[in-house]
Short mmCIF file of C-alpha atoms in Angstrom, two decimals:
data_model
loop_
_atom_site.label_atom_id
_atom_site.label_comp_id
_atom_site.label_asym_id
_atom_site.label_seq_id
_atom_site.Cartn_x
_atom_site.Cartn_y
_atom_site.Cartn_z
CA MET A 1 103.13 72.82 134.17
CA ALA A 2 104.99 70.24 132.12
CA THR A 3 108.29 71.35 130.70
CA GLN A 4 108.21 71.82 126.93
CA GLU A 5 110.89 73.12 124.60
CA LYS A 6 110.06 76.65 123.51
CA PRO A 7 109.80 77.26 119.77
CA ARG A 8 112.29 80.12 119.37
CA LEU A 9 112.60 82.56 116.51
CA ASP A 10 115.96 82.69 114.81
CA PRO A 11 117.84 85.98 115.45
CA GLU A 12 117.07 87.45 112.02
CA THR A 13 113.32 86.81 112.29
CA ALA A 14 113.31 88.00 115.91
CA ARG A 15 114.81 91.32 114.81
CA GLN A 16 112.39 91.60 111.92
CA VAL A 17 109.20 91.29 113.97
CA ILE A 18 110.20 94.20 116.25
CA SER A 19 111.82 96.39 113.60
CA PRO A 20 109.97 99.61 112.66
CA GLU A 21 111.49 99.34 109.19
CA SER A 22 109.80 95.95 108.66
CA TYR A 23 106.37 97.49 109.06
CA ALA A 24 107.29 100.33 106.69
CA GLU A 25 108.39 97.82 104.05
CA TRP A 26 105.24 95.71 104.78
CA ASP A 27 105.34 92.84 102.26
CA GLY A 28 108.35 91.17 103.90
CA ILE A 29 106.75 91.13 107.35
CA LEU A 30 103.56 89.67 105.89
CA ASP A 31 105.65 86.91 104.31
CA THR A 32 107.24 86.22 107.69
CA PHE A 33 103.88 86.06 109.46
CA ASP A 34 102.60 83.61 106.82
CA ARG A 35 105.55 81.34 107.60
CA LEU A 36 105.23 81.68 111.37
CA ARG A 37 101.50 80.94 111.45
CA ALA A 38 102.31 77.63 109.76
CA GLU A 39 105.53 76.76 111.59
CA ALA A 40 105.44 78.45 115.01
CA PRO A 41 102.19 80.36 115.62
CA VAL A 42 103.20 80.98 119.25
CA ALA A 43 106.95 81.61 119.22
CA TRP A 44 109.45 82.76 121.84
CA VAL A 45 111.37 85.92 120.92
CA ASP A 46 114.71 86.36 122.66
CA ALA A 47 116.72 89.55 122.79
CA ASP A 48 120.09 89.88 121.11
CA ASP A 49 122.99 92.32 121.34
CA ASP A 50 121.42 94.65 118.75
CA ALA A 51 117.99 94.79 120.38
CA VAL A 52 117.94 94.29 124.15
CA HIS A 53 114.40 93.70 125.36
CA PRO A 54 112.55 91.38 127.71
CA PRO A 55 111.76 88.08 125.97
CA PHE A 56 108.16 87.56 124.88
CA TRP A 57 105.77 85.26 123.04
CA LEU A 58 104.76 86.32 119.53
CA VAL A 59 101.17 85.27 118.74
CA THR A 60 100.24 85.36 115.04
CA ARG A 61 97.08 83.29 114.48
CA TYR A 62 93.71 85.05 114.43
CA ASP A 63 91.93 82.60 116.74
CA ASP A 64 94.67 82.86 119.37
CA VAL A 65 94.74 86.66 119.27
CA MET A 66 90.94 86.78 119.48
CA ARG A 67 90.94 84.46 122.49
CA MET A 68 93.57 86.53 124.29
CA SER A 69 91.71 89.76 123.49
CA LYS A 70 88.54 88.46 125.10
CA ASP A 71 90.17 86.86 128.15
CA ASN A 72 91.02 89.90 130.24
CA THR A 73 91.34 87.81 133.40
CA THR A 74 94.18 85.61 132.16
CA PHE A 75 95.90 88.15 129.90
CA LEU A 76 96.50 91.48 131.62
CA ASN A 77 97.47 94.96 130.46
CA ASN A 78 99.61 95.34 133.60
CA PRO A 79 102.14 95.15 135.16
CA HIS A 80 104.37 94.86 132.10
CA SER A 81 104.22 97.36 129.26
CA VAL A 82 101.17 97.11 126.98
CA VAL A 83 103.33 98.24 124.04
CA PHE A 84 106.57 96.56 122.96
CA SER A 85 109.63 98.45 124.15
CA LEU A 86 113.32 97.86 124.45
CA THR A 87 114.65 97.38 127.98
CA GLU A 88 116.16 100.85 127.96
CA GLY A 89 112.77 102.37 127.17
CA ILE A 90 111.07 100.36 129.90
CA GLU A 91 113.61 101.48 132.49
CA PHE A 92 113.21 105.08 131.36
CA ALA A 93 109.41 104.78 131.68
CA LYS A 94 109.76 103.45 135.22
CA ALA A 95 111.95 106.39 136.20
CA PHE A 96 109.64 108.84 134.39
CA SER A 97 106.43 107.48 135.96
CA GLY A 98 107.67 106.60 139.41
CA GLY A 99 107.75 102.84 138.95
CA SER A 100 105.30 101.89 136.20
CA GLU A 101 106.48 100.41 132.89
CA HIS A 102 103.88 102.68 131.25
CA MET A 103 105.03 106.21 130.56
CA VAL A 104 101.35 107.15 130.23
CA ALA A 105 98.55 105.67 132.36
CA SER A 106 95.40 105.31 130.26
CA LEU A 107 92.48 103.08 129.32
CA VAL A 108 94.82 100.76 127.41
CA THR A 109 97.01 100.19 130.49
CA PHE A 110 94.25 99.57 133.07
CA ASP A 111 92.84 96.19 134.09
CA ALA A 112 89.53 95.39 135.80
CA PRO A 113 87.92 96.74 137.87
CA ILE A 114 89.44 100.19 137.35
CA HIS A 115 89.39 99.95 133.55
CA MET A 116 85.59 99.88 133.20
CA LYS A 117 85.14 102.68 135.73
CA TYR A 118 87.36 104.92 133.62
CA ARG A 119 85.89 103.76 130.30
CA LYS A 120 82.35 104.60 131.42
CA LEU A 121 83.31 108.24 131.98
CA THR A 122 83.29 108.97 128.25
CA GLN A 123 81.78 105.85 126.69
CA GLU A 124 78.40 107.45 125.98
CA TRP A 125 80.06 110.24 124.02
CA PHE A 126 81.19 107.75 121.39
CA MET A 127 78.00 105.67 121.00
CA PRO A 128 76.03 105.92 117.73
CA LYS A 129 73.02 107.72 119.22
CA ASN A 130 75.21 110.56 120.51
CA LEU A 131 77.34 110.70 117.36
CA ARG A 132 74.22 111.36 115.29
CA GLY A 133 74.17 114.77 116.95
CA VAL A 134 77.56 115.71 115.49
CA GLU A 135 77.10 114.24 111.99
CA ASP A 136 76.41 117.64 110.45
CA ASP A 137 79.54 119.08 112.07
CA ILE A 138 81.62 116.16 110.77
CA ARG A 139 80.18 116.62 107.28
CA ALA A 140 81.18 120.30 107.33
CA ILE A 141 84.71 119.33 108.39
CA ALA A 142 84.82 116.74 105.58
CA ASN A 143 83.77 119.33 103.00
CA ALA A 144 86.46 121.71 104.25
CA ALA A 145 89.03 118.91 103.93
CA VAL A 146 88.02 118.23 100.32
CA ASP A 147 88.10 121.98 99.61
CA ARG A 148 91.70 121.95 100.82
CA LEU A 149 92.51 118.95 98.63
CA LEU A 150 91.06 120.55 95.49
CA ALA A 151 92.61 123.96 96.15
CA GLY A 152 96.04 122.65 95.17
CA GLY A 153 95.08 121.74 91.63
CA GLU A 154 94.93 118.20 90.25
CA GLU A 155 97.68 116.66 92.41
CA ALA A 156 98.15 116.55 96.18
CA ASP A 157 99.49 114.46 99.04
CA PHE A 158 96.30 112.96 100.48
CA VAL A 159 97.86 112.30 103.89
CA LYS A 160 99.03 115.86 104.46
CA THR A 161 95.95 117.57 103.03
CA VAL A 162 93.13 115.26 104.12
CA SER A 163 93.70 112.04 106.05
CA ALA A 164 95.89 113.56 108.79
CA PRO A 165 94.09 116.89 109.47
CA TYR A 166 90.49 115.70 108.95
CA PRO A 167 90.10 113.17 111.82
CA LEU A 168 92.35 115.37 113.97
CA HIS A 169 89.88 118.26 113.61
CA VAL A 170 86.89 116.00 114.35
CA VAL A 171 88.39 114.58 117.56
CA MET A 172 89.68 117.94 118.77
CA GLN A 173 86.23 119.48 118.33
CA ILE A 174 84.70 116.70 120.44
CA LEU A 175 87.48 116.92 123.02
CA GLY A 176 87.34 120.71 123.20
CA VAL A 177 90.79 121.68 121.87
CA PRO A 178 90.79 124.98 119.92
CA GLU A 179 91.49 124.68 116.19
CA ALA A 180 94.57 126.89 116.54
CA ASP A 181 96.17 124.22 118.75
CA GLU A 182 95.59 121.33 116.35
CA PRO A 183 99.02 121.54 114.65
CA ARG A 184 100.63 121.13 118.05
CA MET A 185 98.44 118.09 118.77
CA LEU A 186 99.38 116.54 115.42
CA MET A 187 103.09 117.10 115.95
CA LEU A 188 102.99 115.58 119.44
CA THR A 189 101.00 112.58 118.23
CA GLN A 190 103.52 111.93 115.47
CA GLN A 191 106.36 112.10 117.97
CA LEU A 192 104.50 109.79 120.37
CA PHE A 193 103.63 107.08 117.82
CA GLY A 194 106.22 107.74 115.11
CA GLY A 195 109.34 108.20 117.19
CA SER A 196 111.34 105.85 114.96
CA ASP A 197 110.43 107.65 111.72
CA GLU A 198 112.60 110.63 110.75
CA ASP A 199 109.72 112.29 108.89
CA LEU A 200 107.30 112.03 111.82
CA ASN A 201 109.53 112.59 114.87
CA GLN A 202 110.55 116.04 113.59
CA SER A 203 114.25 115.19 113.80
CA GLY A 204 114.87 114.55 110.10
CA MET A 205 117.53 112.04 111.22
CA LYS A 206 117.47 108.40 110.13
CA ASP A 207 118.37 105.62 112.55
CA LEU A 208 118.11 107.60 115.76
CA PRO A 209 119.52 105.59 118.69
CA PRO A 210 116.90 104.11 121.03
CA GLU A 211 117.73 106.54 123.84
CA ALA A 212 117.07 109.51 121.55
CA ILE A 213 113.72 108.07 120.47
CA THR A 214 112.76 107.51 124.11
CA GLN A 215 113.64 111.12 124.91
CA LEU A 216 111.50 112.33 122.00
CA VAL A 217 108.51 110.31 123.22
CA ALA A 218 108.99 111.52 126.80
CA GLY A 219 109.18 115.10 125.57
CA ALA A 220 105.91 114.66 123.70
CA VAL A 221 104.24 113.23 126.82
CA LYS A 222 105.45 116.17 128.93
CA ASP A 223 104.19 118.65 126.35
CA PHE A 224 100.81 116.92 126.20
CA GLU A 225 100.61 116.97 130.01
CA ALA A 226 101.46 120.67 130.22
CA TYR A 227 98.83 121.50 127.61
CA PHE A 228 96.07 119.45 129.22
CA ALA A 229 96.87 120.66 132.75
CA LYS A 230 96.06 124.16 131.52
CA LEU A 231 92.90 122.94 129.76
CA THR A 232 91.83 121.11 132.94
CA ALA A 233 92.07 124.31 134.98
CA GLU A 234 89.99 126.15 132.39
CA ARG A 235 87.28 123.45 132.27
CA ARG A 236 87.07 123.21 136.05
CA ALA A 237 86.59 126.96 136.30
CA ASN A 238 84.19 127.13 133.33
CA PRO A 239 82.81 123.72 132.32
CA THR A 240 81.33 123.34 128.82
CA GLU A 241 79.65 120.47 126.98
CA ASP A 242 82.88 118.94 125.63
CA VAL A 243 84.74 115.78 126.62
CA ALA A 244 87.53 117.80 128.26
CA SER A 245 84.99 119.11 130.77
CA THR A 246 83.83 115.55 131.47
CA ILE A 247 87.39 114.41 132.19
CA ALA A 248 88.40 117.50 134.15
CA ASN A 249 85.43 117.16 136.50
CA ALA A 250 85.20 113.37 136.64
CA VAL A 251 84.83 111.52 139.94
CA ILE A 252 85.54 107.81 140.50
CA ASP A 253 84.72 106.14 143.82
CA GLY A 254 84.01 109.57 145.27
CA GLU A 255 87.40 111.02 144.32
CA PRO A 256 88.52 113.21 141.40
CA LEU A 257 90.97 111.62 138.99
CA ASN A 258 94.60 111.89 140.00
CA ASP A 259 96.82 113.97 137.72
CA ARG A 260 98.61 111.04 136.07
CA ASP A 261 95.41 109.19 135.19
CA MET A 262 93.70 112.37 134.02
CA MET A 263 96.58 113.35 131.74
CA GLY A 264 96.68 109.82 130.35
CA TYR A 265 92.97 109.98 129.56
CA TYR A 266 93.43 113.18 127.58
CA ILE A 267 96.47 111.83 125.75
CA ILE A 268 94.85 108.56 124.64
CA LEU A 269 91.81 110.41 123.27
CA ALA A 270 93.85 113.20 121.68
CA ALA A 271 96.45 110.95 120.06
CA ALA A 272 94.89 107.55 119.39
CA GLY A 273 91.56 109.18 118.60
CA HIS A 274 92.74 110.51 115.27
CA ASP A 275 96.01 108.82 114.23
CA THR A 276 94.44 105.41 113.68
CA THR A 277 91.51 106.82 111.66
CA SER A 278 93.98 108.80 109.57
CA ALA A 279 95.83 105.59 108.71
CA SER A 280 92.67 103.69 107.75
CA THR A 281 91.41 106.62 105.66
CA ALA A 282 94.67 106.79 103.73
CA GLY A 283 94.60 103.01 103.31
CA ALA A 284 91.12 103.15 101.78
CA MET A 285 92.18 105.88 99.36
CA LEU A 286 95.31 103.94 98.37
CA ALA A 287 93.22 100.87 97.54
CA LEU A 288 90.76 102.93 95.50
CA ALA A 289 93.50 104.86 93.69
CA GLN A 290 95.07 101.54 92.69
CA ASP A 291 91.74 100.30 91.33
CA PRO A 292 89.98 103.02 89.27
CA GLU A 293 87.16 100.63 88.36
CA GLN A 294 86.33 100.17 92.06
CA TRP A 295 86.24 103.96 92.50
CA ALA A 296 83.77 104.18 89.62
CA ARG A 297 81.63 101.36 91.06
CA VAL A 298 81.32 102.92 94.49
CA ARG A 299 80.57 106.33 92.97
CA ALA A 300 77.62 104.70 91.24
CA ASP A 301 76.57 102.50 94.17
CA ARG A 302 77.10 103.97 97.64
CA SER A 303 75.87 100.79 99.30
CA LEU A 304 79.41 99.50 98.70
CA LEU A 305 80.90 102.17 100.96
CA PRO A 306 80.50 100.42 104.36
CA GLY A 307 82.39 97.43 102.95
CA ILE A 308 85.20 99.69 101.72
CA VAL A 309 85.46 101.33 105.15
CA GLU A 310 85.57 98.01 107.01
CA GLU A 311 88.02 96.41 104.62
CA ALA A 312 90.32 99.45 104.77
CA ILE A 313 90.48 99.14 108.55
CA ARG A 314 91.44 95.44 108.29
CA TRP A 315 93.79 95.86 105.32
CA THR A 316 95.64 98.74 107.00
CA THR A 317 95.54 97.56 110.65
CA PRO A 318 96.78 100.87 112.14
CA VAL A 319 97.35 99.48 115.67
CA GLN A 320 99.82 96.74 114.83
CA HIS A 321 100.12 95.07 118.23
CA PHE A 322 99.42 95.19 121.92
CA MET A 323 101.24 93.29 124.65
CA ARG A 324 99.71 91.28 127.48
CA THR A 325 101.05 89.71 130.69
CA ALA A 326 99.93 86.22 131.72
CA ALA A 327 98.21 86.36 135.13
CA GLU A 328 98.60 82.60 135.62
CA ASP A 329 100.01 79.47 134.01
CA THR A 330 97.98 78.85 130.86
CA GLU A 331 98.33 77.88 127.19
CA ILE A 332 97.81 79.48 123.80
CA GLY A 333 97.48 77.36 120.69
CA GLY A 334 98.71 74.36 122.69
CA GLN A 335 101.85 76.19 123.82
CA PRO A 336 102.33 76.38 127.60
CA ILE A 337 102.59 79.95 128.90
CA ALA A 338 103.98 80.66 132.37
CA ARG A 339 102.58 83.15 134.84
CA GLY A 340 104.30 86.51 134.28
CA ASP A 341 105.22 85.82 130.65
CA TRP A 342 104.96 88.76 128.23
CA LEU A 343 103.02 88.18 125.00
CA MET A 344 102.59 90.17 121.77
CA MET A 345 99.18 89.99 120.09
CA ASN A 346 100.16 90.91 116.54
CA TYR A 347 97.08 92.31 114.81
CA VAL A 348 98.80 92.62 111.42
CA ALA A 349 99.43 88.88 111.46
CA ALA A 350 95.93 88.07 112.77
CA ASN A 351 94.21 90.27 110.19
CA HIS A 352 96.14 88.52 107.40
CA ASP A 353 95.40 84.99 108.57
CA PRO A 354 94.21 83.08 105.47
CA SER A 355 92.24 80.62 107.60
CA VAL A 356 89.87 83.51 108.37
CA PHE A 357 90.36 85.97 105.49
CA ASP A 358 90.46 84.51 101.98
CA ASP A 359 93.30 86.04 99.95
CA PRO A 360 94.09 88.41 102.86
CA ARG A 361 96.47 90.72 100.99
CA LYS A 362 93.75 91.58 98.50
CA PHE A 363 91.60 94.64 99.24
CA ASP A 364 88.12 93.15 98.92
CA ALA A 365 85.30 95.60 99.62
CA ALA A 366 82.77 92.75 99.34
CA ARG A 367 84.51 90.68 102.05
CA SER A 368 81.81 89.24 104.30
CA PRO A 369 81.97 88.49 107.09
CA ASN A 370 84.85 90.78 107.98
CA ARG A 371 85.47 90.12 111.66
CA HIS A 372 88.86 91.78 111.76
CA LEU A 373 90.76 92.58 114.94
CA ALA A 374 91.88 96.11 114.05
CA PHE A 375 89.67 97.49 116.83
CA GLY A 376 90.65 94.73 119.25
CA ALA A 377 87.94 92.71 121.00
CA GLY A 378 86.52 92.21 124.47
CA ALA A 379 86.63 94.77 127.26
CA HIS A 380 89.43 96.74 125.60
CA GLN A 381 87.80 97.04 122.19
CA CYS A 382 88.44 100.49 120.74
CA LEU A 383 86.31 103.16 122.46
CA GLY A 384 86.07 105.21 119.26
CA LEU A 385 85.23 102.51 116.71
CA HIS A 386 81.79 103.98 115.89
CA LEU A 387 83.29 107.44 115.42
CA ALA A 388 86.05 106.07 113.17
CA ARG A 389 83.54 104.34 110.89
CA LEU A 390 81.31 107.43 110.80
CA GLU A 391 84.20 109.76 109.97
CA MET A 392 85.38 107.54 107.14
CA ARG A 393 81.90 107.07 105.68
CA ILE A 394 81.15 110.80 105.67
CA LEU A 395 84.53 111.72 104.20
CA PHE A 396 84.26 109.21 101.35
CA GLU A 397 80.69 110.26 100.61
CA THR A 398 82.06 113.78 100.19
CA LEU A 399 85.05 112.67 98.11
CA LEU A 400 82.89 110.52 95.84
CA ASP A 401 80.50 113.42 95.27
CA ARG A 402 83.26 115.81 94.26
CA ILE A 403 85.99 113.69 92.64
CA ALA A 404 85.36 111.85 89.37
CA THR A 405 88.60 109.88 89.02
CA VAL A 406 91.65 109.27 91.17
CA GLU A 407 95.02 107.59 90.61
CA LEU A 408 98.46 107.47 92.18
CA ALA A 409 100.77 110.35 91.28
CA GLY A 410 103.85 108.75 92.85
CA ALA A 411 104.93 106.04 95.24
CA PRO A 412 103.24 106.08 98.68
CA ALA A 413 105.35 105.54 101.80
CA ARG A 414 104.51 103.87 105.10
CA SER A 415 105.74 105.07 108.47
CA LYS A 416 108.48 103.27 110.38
CA SER A 417 106.70 102.10 113.51
CA THR A 418 106.23 98.84 115.37
CA PHE A 419 103.13 100.08 117.22
CA VAL A 420 100.86 102.46 115.23
CA GLY A 421 101.55 102.43 111.50
CA GLY A 422 100.14 103.47 108.15
CA LEU A 423 100.90 105.72 105.20
CA LYS A 424 102.86 108.90 105.80
CA THR A 425 102.62 110.05 102.16
CA LEU A 426 100.06 109.29 99.44
CA PRO A 427 100.57 111.36 96.25
CA LEU A 428 97.34 111.47 94.18
CA ARG A 429 96.19 112.78 90.84
CA PHE A 430 92.47 113.36 90.38
CA THR A 431 89.77 115.02 88.31
CA THR A 432 86.81 116.82 89.81
CA ALA A 433 83.21 115.76 89.29
#
C-alpha cells in the first residue's frame, strides 16, 4: 500500500470526540462532526497524555459508515474492542476475561461464522410475526406506564416514570426476569453503559478517574453474571417458554454454550434490549414537547406516528458508535487503511450527514426516506429493531389517547457517555385528555 500522510485530528478535537461530556452537551460535537465530514471524513485520532488509548480512525460520513457496516469480512468486531476504551480499560478487560479485549462476549463481539449461529438462537423471538403475539401484553405495560405518569399530577420526569421503566419491563417479560428484579437490572445497565455519568453510575461523584469507572463496569458485569447463572440453573431444571430458557438450553455445533458466551448473551439482551429504546422514546417525547402543534397533529392523525418513531431513533441515535478492526489493507473514503487498524464508526455523525438527511438537526416526522444507521446495517443490524419500533408505537398511541397537551417543565439533560447516550432527565408538564 502506498504511503500517504494521515490526516490527524488536533489534540483538542481528538479529546472532544472521545469525551463523554461532549455527547452530553451535544450541539458542540455535532458542530465538530460537520467540520470533519468536510475537512477530514476519515481522520486519525492519536492518544495524548490526558487520554491514553490505542490510535484509531474516526469515520464520520454516512456512506463510509454504511459501507463498513455491511462489509463484515473486511471490518471485524474482533480482535480489538468493539467499543472505544482507554488503554487502561482494555488491559483490565484482558485480565478480567482471560485475554480478550471484550469484558463481555456477545453478539456484538462475534464475527462470522460464529456470530450467525448465536444470532439464530433467538432471532425468531424478535421477528414481527412472533411479536404480534405479545402486542396485548405490551399495550398493558404501556397503559401501566401512563398510569404511573399521570399519578404524580400534572408534572413528572418522563425518563424516570416512563421511558426507562417501560421498555425495561417489556424486555424482562420476554427474557423471563421477574418484575421484582427489574430495578436491579436497570441499575446494572446504567452502570454498564453510563459509567462516566455520576447520576447513572450510582456514585454521585463527578469526574471519576478511568480506573474507578472500569471497576464500576466490571462490578456490573459480575453482578449480571451471578444473577443469570442462577436463572440458567432454574431454566435448565424447569424450562419455560421465555428467552432465558432458550439461552440456558441452547446447543451450537452439538455443544451447550460455554459460560462466558451464555452470560454475554443474557447481558446484551438484558441491557441493550431496553436502554436504547428508552433513549429513543425520551427523544421522541422531547421533540413533541418542544413542538405542541406537532403533538396536536399526531393526536388527530395517527398515520404520522411511524414517522415520529423512525425520526426519533435517528435524531437521538442511542448507540453512538461501534469500533471495527481492519482484516486486511483496504481504504475508506479514499483513505488507505492498514490491516489491524482500529476504526470508529460514529453513528451520531453519520445520522447527521447533510448529504443524506436534509437539515439533519431538525426533528422532521415527515422525513422520507429515513435510512438512518441507528440500528446499524448488515449482519450486525440490531436484533431487536422490530421490538423497539413496536414498543414505541404502542406507547405513543397510549400517550396520545390519554394526554391532551404536553410541554417542557424544565431543562432536559443528556447522559455523559461516549457509547450509549440519550436523555437522563426530561421534566414535562401535561394535561390529560
